[in-house]
PDB file of C-alpha atoms in Angstrom:
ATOM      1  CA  UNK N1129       0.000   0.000   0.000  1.00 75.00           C
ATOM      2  CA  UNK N1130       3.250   2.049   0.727  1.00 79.00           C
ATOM      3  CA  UNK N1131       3.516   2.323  -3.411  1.00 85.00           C
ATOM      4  CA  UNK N1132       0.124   1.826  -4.467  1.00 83.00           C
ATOM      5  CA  UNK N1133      -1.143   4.656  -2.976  1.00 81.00           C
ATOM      6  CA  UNK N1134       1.477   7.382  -4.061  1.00 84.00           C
ATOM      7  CA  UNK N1135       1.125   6.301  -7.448  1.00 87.00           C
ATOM      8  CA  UNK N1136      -2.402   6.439  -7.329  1.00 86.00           C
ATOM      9  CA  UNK N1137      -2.278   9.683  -5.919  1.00 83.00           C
ATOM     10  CA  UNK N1138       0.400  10.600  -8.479  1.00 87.00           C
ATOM     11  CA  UNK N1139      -2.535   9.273 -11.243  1.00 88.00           C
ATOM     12  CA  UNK N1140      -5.290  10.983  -9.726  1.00 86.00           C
ATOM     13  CA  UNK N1141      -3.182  14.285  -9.661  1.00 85.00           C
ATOM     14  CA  UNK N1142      -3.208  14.224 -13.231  1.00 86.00           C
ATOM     15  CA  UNK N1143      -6.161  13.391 -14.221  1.00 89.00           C
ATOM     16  CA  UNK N1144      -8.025  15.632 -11.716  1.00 88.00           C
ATOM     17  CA  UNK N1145      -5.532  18.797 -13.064  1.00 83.00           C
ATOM     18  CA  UNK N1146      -5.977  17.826 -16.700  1.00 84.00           C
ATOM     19  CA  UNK N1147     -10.074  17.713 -16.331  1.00 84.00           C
ATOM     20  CA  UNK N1148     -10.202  20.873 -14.714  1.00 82.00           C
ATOM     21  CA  UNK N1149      -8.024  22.687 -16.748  1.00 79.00           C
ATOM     22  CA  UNK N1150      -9.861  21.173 -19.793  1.00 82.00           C
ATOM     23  CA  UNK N1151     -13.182  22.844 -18.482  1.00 81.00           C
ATOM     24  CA  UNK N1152     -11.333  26.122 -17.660  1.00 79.00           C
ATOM     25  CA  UNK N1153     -10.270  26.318 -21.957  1.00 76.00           C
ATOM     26  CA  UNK N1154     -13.885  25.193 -22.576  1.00 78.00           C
ATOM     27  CA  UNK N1155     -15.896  27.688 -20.533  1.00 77.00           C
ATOM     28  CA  UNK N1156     -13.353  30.585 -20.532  1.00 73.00           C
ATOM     29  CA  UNK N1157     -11.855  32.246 -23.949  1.00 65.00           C
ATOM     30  CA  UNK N1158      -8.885  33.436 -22.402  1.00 67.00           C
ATOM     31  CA  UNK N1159      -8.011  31.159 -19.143  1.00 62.00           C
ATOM     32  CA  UNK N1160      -5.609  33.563 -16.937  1.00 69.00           C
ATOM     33  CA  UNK N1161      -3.074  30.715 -16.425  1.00 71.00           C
ATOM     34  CA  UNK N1162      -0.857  28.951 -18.595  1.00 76.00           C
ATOM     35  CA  UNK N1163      -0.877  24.907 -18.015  1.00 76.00           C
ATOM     36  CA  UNK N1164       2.647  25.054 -16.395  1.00 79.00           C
ATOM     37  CA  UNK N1165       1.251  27.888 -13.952  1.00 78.00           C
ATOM     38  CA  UNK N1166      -2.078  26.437 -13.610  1.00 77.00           C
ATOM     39  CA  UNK N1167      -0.484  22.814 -11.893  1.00 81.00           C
ATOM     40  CA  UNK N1168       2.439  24.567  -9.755  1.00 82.00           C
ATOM     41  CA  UNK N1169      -0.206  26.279  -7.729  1.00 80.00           C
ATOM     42  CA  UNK N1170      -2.918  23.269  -7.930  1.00 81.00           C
ATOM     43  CA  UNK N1171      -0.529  20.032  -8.087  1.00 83.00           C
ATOM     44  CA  UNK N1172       0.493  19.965  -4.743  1.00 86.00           C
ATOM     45  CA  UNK N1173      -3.204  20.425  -3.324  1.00 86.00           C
ATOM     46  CA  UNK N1174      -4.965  17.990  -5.430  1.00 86.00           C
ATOM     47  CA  UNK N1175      -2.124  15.391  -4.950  1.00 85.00           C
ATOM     48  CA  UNK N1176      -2.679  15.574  -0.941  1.00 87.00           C
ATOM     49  CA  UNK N1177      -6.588  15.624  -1.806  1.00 86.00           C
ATOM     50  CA  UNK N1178      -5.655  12.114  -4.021  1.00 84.00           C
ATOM     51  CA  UNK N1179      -3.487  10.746  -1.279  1.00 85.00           C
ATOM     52  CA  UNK N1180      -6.225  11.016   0.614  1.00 85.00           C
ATOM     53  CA  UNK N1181      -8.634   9.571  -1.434  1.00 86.00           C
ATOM     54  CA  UNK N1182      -7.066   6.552  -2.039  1.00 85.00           C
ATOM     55  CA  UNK N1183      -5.840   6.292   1.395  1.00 85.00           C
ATOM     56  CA  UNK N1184      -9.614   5.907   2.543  1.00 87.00           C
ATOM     57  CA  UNK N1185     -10.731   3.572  -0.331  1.00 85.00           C
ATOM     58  CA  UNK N1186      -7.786   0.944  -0.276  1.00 85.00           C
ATOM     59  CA  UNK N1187      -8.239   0.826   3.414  1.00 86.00           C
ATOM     60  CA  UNK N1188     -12.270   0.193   2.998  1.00 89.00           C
ATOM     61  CA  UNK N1189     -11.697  -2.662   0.427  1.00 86.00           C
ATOM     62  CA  UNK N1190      -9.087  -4.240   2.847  1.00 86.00           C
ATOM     63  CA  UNK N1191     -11.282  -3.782   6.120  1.00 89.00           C
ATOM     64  CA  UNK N1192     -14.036  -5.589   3.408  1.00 89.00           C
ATOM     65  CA  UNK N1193     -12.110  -8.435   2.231  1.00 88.00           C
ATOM     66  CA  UNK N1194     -10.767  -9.252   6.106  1.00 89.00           C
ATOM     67  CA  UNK N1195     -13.741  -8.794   7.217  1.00 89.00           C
ATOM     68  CA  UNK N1196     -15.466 -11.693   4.492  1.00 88.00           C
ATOM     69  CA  UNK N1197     -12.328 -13.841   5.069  1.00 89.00           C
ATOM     70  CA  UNK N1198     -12.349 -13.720   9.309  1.00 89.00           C
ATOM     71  CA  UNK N1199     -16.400 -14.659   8.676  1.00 87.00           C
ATOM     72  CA  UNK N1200     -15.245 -17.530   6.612  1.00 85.00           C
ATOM     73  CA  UNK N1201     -12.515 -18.445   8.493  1.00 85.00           C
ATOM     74  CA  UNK N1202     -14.734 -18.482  11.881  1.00 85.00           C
ATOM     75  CA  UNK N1203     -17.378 -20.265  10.424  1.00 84.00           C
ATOM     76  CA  UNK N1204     -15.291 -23.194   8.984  1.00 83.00           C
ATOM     77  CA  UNK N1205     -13.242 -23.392  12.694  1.00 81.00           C
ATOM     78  CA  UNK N1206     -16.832 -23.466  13.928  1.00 81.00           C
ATOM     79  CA  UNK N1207     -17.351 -26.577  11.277  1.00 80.00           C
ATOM     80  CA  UNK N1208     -14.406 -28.177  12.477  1.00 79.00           C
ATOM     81  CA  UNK N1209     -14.756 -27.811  15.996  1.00 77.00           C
ATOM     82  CA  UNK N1210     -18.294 -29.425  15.604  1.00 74.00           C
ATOM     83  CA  UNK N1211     -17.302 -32.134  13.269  1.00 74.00           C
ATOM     84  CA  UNK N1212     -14.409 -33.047  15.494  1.00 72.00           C
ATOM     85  CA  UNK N1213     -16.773 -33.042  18.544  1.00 68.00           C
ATOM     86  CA  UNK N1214     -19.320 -35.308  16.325  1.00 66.00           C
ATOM     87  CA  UNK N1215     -16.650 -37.393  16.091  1.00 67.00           C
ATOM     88  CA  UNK N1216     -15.448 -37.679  19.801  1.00 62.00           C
ATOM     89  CA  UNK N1217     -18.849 -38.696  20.324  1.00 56.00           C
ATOM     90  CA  UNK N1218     -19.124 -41.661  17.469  1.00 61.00           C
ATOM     91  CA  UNK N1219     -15.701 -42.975  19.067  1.00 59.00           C
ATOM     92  CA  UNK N1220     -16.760 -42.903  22.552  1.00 51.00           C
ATOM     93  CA  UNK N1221     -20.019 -44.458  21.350  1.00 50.00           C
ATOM     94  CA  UNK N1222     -19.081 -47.045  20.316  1.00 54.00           C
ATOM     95  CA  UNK N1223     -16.192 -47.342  22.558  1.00 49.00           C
ATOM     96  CA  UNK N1224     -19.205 -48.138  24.859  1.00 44.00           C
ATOM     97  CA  UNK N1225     -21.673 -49.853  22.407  1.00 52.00           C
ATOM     98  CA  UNK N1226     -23.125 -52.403  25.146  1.00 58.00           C
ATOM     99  CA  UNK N1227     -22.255 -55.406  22.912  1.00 56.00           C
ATOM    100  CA  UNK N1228     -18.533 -54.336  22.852  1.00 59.00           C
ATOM    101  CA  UNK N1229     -18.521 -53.482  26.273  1.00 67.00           C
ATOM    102  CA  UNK N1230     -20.251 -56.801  27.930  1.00 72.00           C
ATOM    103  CA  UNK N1231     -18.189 -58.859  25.429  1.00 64.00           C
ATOM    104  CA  UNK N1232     -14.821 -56.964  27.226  1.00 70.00           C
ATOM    105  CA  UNK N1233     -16.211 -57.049  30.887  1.00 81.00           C
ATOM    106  CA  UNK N1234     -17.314 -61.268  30.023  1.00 79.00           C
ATOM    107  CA  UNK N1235     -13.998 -61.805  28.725  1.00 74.00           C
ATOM    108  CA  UNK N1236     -12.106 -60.193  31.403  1.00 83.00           C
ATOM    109  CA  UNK N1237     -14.007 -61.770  33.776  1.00 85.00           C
ATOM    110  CA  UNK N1238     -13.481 -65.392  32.504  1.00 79.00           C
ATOM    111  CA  UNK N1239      -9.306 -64.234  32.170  1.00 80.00           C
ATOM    112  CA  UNK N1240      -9.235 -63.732  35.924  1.00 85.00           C
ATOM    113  CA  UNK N1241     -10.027 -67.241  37.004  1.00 83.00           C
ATOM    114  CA  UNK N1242      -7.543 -68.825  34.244  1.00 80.00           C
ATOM    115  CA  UNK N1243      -4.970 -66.247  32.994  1.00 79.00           C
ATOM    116  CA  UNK N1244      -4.698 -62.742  35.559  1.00 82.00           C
ATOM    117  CA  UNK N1245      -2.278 -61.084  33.819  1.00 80.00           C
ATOM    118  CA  UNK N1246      -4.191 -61.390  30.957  1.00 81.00           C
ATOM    119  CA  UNK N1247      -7.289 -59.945  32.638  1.00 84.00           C
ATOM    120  CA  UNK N1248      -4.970 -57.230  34.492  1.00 86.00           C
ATOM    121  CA  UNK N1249      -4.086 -56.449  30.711  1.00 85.00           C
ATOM    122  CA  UNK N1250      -7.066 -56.102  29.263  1.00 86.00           C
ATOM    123  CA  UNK N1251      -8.470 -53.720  31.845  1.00 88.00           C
ATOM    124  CA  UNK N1252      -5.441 -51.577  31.236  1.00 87.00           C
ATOM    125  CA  UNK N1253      -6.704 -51.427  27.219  1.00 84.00           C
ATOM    126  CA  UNK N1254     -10.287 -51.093  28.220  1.00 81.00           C
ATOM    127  CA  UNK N1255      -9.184 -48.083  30.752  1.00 83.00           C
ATOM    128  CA  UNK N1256      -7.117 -46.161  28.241  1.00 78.00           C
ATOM    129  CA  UNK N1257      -9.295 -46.585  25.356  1.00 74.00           C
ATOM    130  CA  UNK N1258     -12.177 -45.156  26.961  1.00 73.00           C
ATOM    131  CA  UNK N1259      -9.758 -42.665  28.774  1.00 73.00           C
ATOM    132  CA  UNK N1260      -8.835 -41.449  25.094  1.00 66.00           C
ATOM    133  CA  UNK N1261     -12.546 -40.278  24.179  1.00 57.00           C
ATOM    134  CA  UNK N1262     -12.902 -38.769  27.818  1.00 56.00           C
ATOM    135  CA  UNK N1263      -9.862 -36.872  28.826  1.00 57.00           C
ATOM    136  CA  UNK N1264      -7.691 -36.225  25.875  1.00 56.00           C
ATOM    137  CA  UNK N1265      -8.685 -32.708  25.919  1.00 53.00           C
ATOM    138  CA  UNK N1266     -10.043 -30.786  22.664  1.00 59.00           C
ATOM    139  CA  UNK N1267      -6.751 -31.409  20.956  1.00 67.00           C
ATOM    140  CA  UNK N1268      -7.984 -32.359  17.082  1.00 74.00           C
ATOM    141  CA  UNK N1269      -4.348 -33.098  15.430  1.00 83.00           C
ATOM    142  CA  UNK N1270      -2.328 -35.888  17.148  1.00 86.00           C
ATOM    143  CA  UNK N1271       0.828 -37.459  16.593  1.00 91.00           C
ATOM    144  CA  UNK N1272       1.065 -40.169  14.043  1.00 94.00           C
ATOM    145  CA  UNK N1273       2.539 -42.616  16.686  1.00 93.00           C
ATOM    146  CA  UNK N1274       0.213 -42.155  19.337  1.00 90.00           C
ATOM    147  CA  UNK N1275      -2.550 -42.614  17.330  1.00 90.00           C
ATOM    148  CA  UNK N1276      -1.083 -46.256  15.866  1.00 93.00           C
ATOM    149  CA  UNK N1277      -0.491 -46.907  19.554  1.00 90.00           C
ATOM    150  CA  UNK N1278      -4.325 -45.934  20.485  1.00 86.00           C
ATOM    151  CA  UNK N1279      -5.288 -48.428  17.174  1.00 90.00           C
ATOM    152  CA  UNK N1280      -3.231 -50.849  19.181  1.00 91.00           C
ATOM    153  CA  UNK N1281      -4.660 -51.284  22.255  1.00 87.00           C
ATOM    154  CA  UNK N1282      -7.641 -51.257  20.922  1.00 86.00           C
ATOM    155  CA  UNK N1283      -6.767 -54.540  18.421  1.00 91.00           C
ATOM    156  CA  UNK N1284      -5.028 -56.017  21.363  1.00 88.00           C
ATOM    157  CA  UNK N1285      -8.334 -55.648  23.401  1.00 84.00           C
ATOM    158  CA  UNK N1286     -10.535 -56.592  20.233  1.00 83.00           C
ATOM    159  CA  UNK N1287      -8.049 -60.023  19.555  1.00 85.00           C
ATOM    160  CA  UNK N1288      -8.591 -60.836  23.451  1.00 79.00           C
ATOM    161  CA  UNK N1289     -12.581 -61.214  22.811  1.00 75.00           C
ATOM    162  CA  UNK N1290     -12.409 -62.573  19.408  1.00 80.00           C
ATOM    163  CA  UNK N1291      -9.400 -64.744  19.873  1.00 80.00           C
ATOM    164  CA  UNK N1292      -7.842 -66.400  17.385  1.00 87.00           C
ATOM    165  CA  UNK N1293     -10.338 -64.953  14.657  1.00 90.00           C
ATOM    166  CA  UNK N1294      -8.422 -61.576  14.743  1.00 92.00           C
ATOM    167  CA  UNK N1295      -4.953 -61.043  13.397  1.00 94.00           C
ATOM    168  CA  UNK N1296      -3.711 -57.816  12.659  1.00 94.00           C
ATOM    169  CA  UNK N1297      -0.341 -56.485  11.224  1.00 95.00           C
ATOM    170  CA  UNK N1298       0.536 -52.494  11.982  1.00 95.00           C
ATOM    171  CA  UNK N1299       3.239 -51.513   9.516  1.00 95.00           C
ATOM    172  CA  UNK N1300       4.573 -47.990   9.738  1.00 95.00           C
ATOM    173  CA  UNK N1301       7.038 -45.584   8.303  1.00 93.00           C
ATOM    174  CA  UNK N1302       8.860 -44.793  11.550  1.00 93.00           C
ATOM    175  CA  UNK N1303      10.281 -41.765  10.280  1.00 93.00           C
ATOM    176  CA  UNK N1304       6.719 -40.373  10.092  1.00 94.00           C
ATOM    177  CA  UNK N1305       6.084 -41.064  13.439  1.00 93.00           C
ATOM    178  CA  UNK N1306       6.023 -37.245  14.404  1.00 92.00           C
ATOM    179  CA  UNK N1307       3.835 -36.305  11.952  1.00 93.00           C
ATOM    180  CA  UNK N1308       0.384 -34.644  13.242  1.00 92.00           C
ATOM    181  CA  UNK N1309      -2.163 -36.399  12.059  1.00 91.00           C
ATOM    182  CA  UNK N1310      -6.608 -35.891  12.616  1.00 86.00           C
ATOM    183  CA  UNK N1311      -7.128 -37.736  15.580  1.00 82.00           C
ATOM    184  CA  UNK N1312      -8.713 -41.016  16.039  1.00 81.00           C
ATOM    185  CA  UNK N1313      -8.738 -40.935  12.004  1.00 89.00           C
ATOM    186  CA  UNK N1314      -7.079 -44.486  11.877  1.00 92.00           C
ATOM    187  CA  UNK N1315      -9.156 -45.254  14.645  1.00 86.00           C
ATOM    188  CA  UNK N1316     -12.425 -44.877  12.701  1.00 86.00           C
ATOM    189  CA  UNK N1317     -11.158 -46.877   9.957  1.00 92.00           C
ATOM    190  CA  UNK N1318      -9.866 -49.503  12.372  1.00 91.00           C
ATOM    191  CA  UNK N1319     -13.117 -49.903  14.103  1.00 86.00           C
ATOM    192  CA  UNK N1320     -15.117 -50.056  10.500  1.00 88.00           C
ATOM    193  CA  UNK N1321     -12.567 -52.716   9.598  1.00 92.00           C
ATOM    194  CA  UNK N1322     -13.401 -54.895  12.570  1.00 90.00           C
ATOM    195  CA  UNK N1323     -17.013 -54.189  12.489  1.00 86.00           C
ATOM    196  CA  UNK N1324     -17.481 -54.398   9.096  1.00 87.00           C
ATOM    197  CA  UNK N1325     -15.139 -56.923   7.904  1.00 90.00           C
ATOM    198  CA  UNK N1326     -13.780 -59.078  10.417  1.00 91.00           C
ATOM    199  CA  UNK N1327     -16.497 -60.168  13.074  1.00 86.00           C
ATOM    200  CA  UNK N1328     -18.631 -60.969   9.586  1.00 88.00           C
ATOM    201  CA  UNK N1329     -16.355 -63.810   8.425  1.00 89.00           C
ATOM    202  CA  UNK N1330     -16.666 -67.151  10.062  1.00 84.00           C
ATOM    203  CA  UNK N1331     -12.928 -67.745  10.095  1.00 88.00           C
ATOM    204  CA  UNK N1332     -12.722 -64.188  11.425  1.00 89.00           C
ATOM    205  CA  UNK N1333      -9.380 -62.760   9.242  1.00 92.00           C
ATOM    206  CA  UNK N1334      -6.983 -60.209   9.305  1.00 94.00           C
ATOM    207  CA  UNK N1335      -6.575 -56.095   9.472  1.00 95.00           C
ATOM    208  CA  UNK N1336      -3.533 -55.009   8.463  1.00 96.00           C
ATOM    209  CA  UNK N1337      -2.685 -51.272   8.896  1.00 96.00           C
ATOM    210  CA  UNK N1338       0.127 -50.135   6.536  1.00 96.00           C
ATOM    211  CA  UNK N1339       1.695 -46.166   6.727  1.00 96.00           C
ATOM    212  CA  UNK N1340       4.089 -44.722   4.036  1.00 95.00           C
ATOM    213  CA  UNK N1341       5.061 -41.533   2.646  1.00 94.00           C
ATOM    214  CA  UNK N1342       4.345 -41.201  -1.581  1.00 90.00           C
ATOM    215  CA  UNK N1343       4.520 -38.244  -3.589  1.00 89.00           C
ATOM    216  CA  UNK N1344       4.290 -35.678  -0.697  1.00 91.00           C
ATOM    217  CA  UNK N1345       1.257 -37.418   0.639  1.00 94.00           C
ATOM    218  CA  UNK N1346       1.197 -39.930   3.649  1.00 95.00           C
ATOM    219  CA  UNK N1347      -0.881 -42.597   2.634  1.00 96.00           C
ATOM    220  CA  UNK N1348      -2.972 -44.466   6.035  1.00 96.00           C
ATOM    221  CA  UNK N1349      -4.516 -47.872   4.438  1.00 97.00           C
ATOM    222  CA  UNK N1350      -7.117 -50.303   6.698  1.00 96.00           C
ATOM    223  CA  UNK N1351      -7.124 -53.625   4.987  1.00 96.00           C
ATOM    224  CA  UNK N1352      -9.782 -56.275   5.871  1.00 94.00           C
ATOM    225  CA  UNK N1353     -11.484 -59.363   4.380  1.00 92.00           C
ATOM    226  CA  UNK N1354     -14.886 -59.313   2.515  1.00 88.00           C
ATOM    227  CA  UNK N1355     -16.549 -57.211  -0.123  1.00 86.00           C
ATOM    228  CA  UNK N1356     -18.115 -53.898  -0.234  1.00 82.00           C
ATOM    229  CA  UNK N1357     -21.804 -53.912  -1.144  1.00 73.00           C
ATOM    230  CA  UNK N1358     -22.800 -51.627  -3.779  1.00 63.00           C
ATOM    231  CA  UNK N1359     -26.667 -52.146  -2.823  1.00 50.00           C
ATOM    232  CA  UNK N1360     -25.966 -50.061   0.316  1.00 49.00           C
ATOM    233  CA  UNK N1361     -24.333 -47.052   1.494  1.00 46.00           C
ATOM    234  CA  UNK N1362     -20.378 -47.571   1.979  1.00 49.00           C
ATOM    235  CA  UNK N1363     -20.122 -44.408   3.877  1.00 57.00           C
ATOM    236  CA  UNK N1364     -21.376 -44.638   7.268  1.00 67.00           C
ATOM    237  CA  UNK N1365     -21.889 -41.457  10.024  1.00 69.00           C
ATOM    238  CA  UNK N1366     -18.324 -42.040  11.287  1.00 72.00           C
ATOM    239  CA  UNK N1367     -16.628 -41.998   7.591  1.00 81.00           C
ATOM    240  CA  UNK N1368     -18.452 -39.296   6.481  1.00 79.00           C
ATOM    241  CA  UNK N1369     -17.630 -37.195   9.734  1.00 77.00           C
ATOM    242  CA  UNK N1370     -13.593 -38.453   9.280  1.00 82.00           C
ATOM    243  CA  UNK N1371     -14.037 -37.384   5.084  1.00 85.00           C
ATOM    244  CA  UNK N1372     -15.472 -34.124   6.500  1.00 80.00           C
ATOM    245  CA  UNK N1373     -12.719 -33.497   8.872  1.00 80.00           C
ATOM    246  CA  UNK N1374     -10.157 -34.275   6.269  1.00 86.00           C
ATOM    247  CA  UNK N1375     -11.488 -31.513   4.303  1.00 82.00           C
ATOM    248  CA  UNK N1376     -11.757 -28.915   6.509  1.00 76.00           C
ATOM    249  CA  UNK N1377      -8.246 -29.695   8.138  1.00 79.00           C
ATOM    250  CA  UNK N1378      -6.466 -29.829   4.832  1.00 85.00           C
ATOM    251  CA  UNK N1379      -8.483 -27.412   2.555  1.00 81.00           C
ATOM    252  CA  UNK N1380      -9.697 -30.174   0.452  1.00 85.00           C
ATOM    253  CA  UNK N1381      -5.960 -31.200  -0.107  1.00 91.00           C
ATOM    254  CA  UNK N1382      -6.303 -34.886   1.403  1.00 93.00           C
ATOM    255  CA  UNK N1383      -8.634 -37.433   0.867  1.00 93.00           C
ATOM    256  CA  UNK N1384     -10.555 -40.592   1.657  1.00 93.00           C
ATOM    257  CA  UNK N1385     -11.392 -43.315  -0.748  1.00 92.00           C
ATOM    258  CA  UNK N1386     -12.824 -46.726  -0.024  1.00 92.00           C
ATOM    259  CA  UNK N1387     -12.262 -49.825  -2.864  1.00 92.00           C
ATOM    260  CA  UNK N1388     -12.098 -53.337  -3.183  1.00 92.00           C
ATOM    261  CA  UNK N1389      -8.511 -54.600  -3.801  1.00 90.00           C
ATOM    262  CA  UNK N1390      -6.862 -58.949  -3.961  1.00 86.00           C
ATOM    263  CA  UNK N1391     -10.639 -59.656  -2.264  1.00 86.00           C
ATOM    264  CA  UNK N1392      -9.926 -57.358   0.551  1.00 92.00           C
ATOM    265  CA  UNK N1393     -11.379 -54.205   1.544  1.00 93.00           C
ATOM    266  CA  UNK N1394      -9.404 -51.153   1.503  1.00 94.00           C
ATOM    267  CA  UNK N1395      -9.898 -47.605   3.433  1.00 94.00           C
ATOM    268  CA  UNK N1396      -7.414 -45.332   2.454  1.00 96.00           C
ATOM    269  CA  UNK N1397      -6.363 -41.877   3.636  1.00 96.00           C
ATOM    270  CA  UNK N1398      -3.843 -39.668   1.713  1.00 96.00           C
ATOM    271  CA  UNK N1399      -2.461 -36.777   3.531  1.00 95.00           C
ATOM    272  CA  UNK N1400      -0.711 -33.985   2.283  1.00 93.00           C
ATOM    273  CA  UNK N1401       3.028 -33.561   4.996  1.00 88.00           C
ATOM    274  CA  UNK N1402       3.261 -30.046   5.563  1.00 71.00           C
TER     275      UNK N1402
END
């Protein structure tokens, strides 16, 4: 604005002292002033008058445009803050979906008569996965590695009621492990894997979680057994609330796709690392 304005001024000056002089020759046969006179006493006048002028106007369309982009800005916070929230509830619901839970307490409770540390263990998971939708605090970006630890416990505590019908495999870049990441994003995919895929197969199966960088993206894939029905909606409250976070966090820069791939499912997540 430090240029802009000067040179407006500077253009304004001109064409301001040109006009007027122009209807000076028109309306007066002999104008007292010669051009040269006429802008050494008016120039310096009219170029303050300009400065002005322009002064007052590029400040109005600024004030205008911050003003449009703060409103935008507060009501897409305002989106995220309620989508993450949405979210922290869908996590802690079905953290404590009574089938889940009963399932945990019933197989902790048959682990203390024949294996305790197993039991001891499994409360442990139980505690700090519900402690994660409690008391984590309104934080919405994690680090990468705490959230693959959170997807642990919580496939350590799922493989303890399923048994042997749950394997997984977690298989991640480690030199991504700082990266910040939306949180309970793997989570969500985690849970629709075991929900979804797993506890439908008689034989049960396997998730495997696999995290690389490619291209400037980090890409997060869920991989379970079975097939994805086209006759229904693939896309249930919690993806759509994890697609919508993605969007908001990353300005439409990331992305969520679910496919079919070797007769597996596949939930992926591609994040731009910036």
């Amino acid at each position: 604005m430090l240029i802009v304005i000067p040179a407006m001024g500077i253009f304004y000056l001109l064409v301001t002292i040109g006009k007027l002089y122009l209807v000076r020759l028109l309306f007066l046969s002999h104008p007292p002033q010669s051009f040269t006179d006429f802008f050494s006493v008016h120039a310096t006048g009219i170029f303050v008058a300009g400065i002005r002028l322009m002064a007052i106007w590029l400040l109005a369309y600024h004030l205008y445009h911050y003003a449009k982009r703060e409103i935008r800005l507060s009501v897409e916070n305002a989106r995220l803050e309620l989508s993450f929230k949405q979210s922290q509830l869908d996590n802690l619901s079905a953290q404590l979906n009574p089938h889940f839970l009963f399932n945990a307490l019933n197989n902790i409770k048959s682990l203390v008569y024949t294996r305790p540390d197993a039991a001891g263990r499994a409360i442990d998971l139980l505690s700090e996965l519900l402690r994660s939708g409690l008391y984590k605090g309104s934080a919405m970006l994690i680090r990468l590695n705490e959230e693959v630890e959170l997807v642990r416990d919580y496939l350590e505590l799922e493989g303890l009621r399923m048994e042997e019908r749950l394997t997984y495999d977690l298989d991640m870049d480690i030199s991504l492990s700082g990266l910040m990441v939306p949180r309970l994003c793997i989570q969500t995919l985690v849970e629709n894997a075991v929900k979804h895929g797993v506890a439908l197969e008689k034989q049960g199966g396997k998730i495997e979680v696999i995290i690389n960088e490619h291209e400037g993206f980090v890409n997060i894939r869920v991989l379970n057994p079975g097939k994805l029905e086209q006759d229904k909606t693939t896309t249930g409250i919690g993806l759509h609330n994890l697609k919508e976070r993605l969007d908001l966090n990353y300005d439409h820069s990331a992305s969520f796709s679910l496919y079919e791939i070797d007769q597996k499912v596949c939930s992926e997540i591609k994040i731009p690392i910036r």
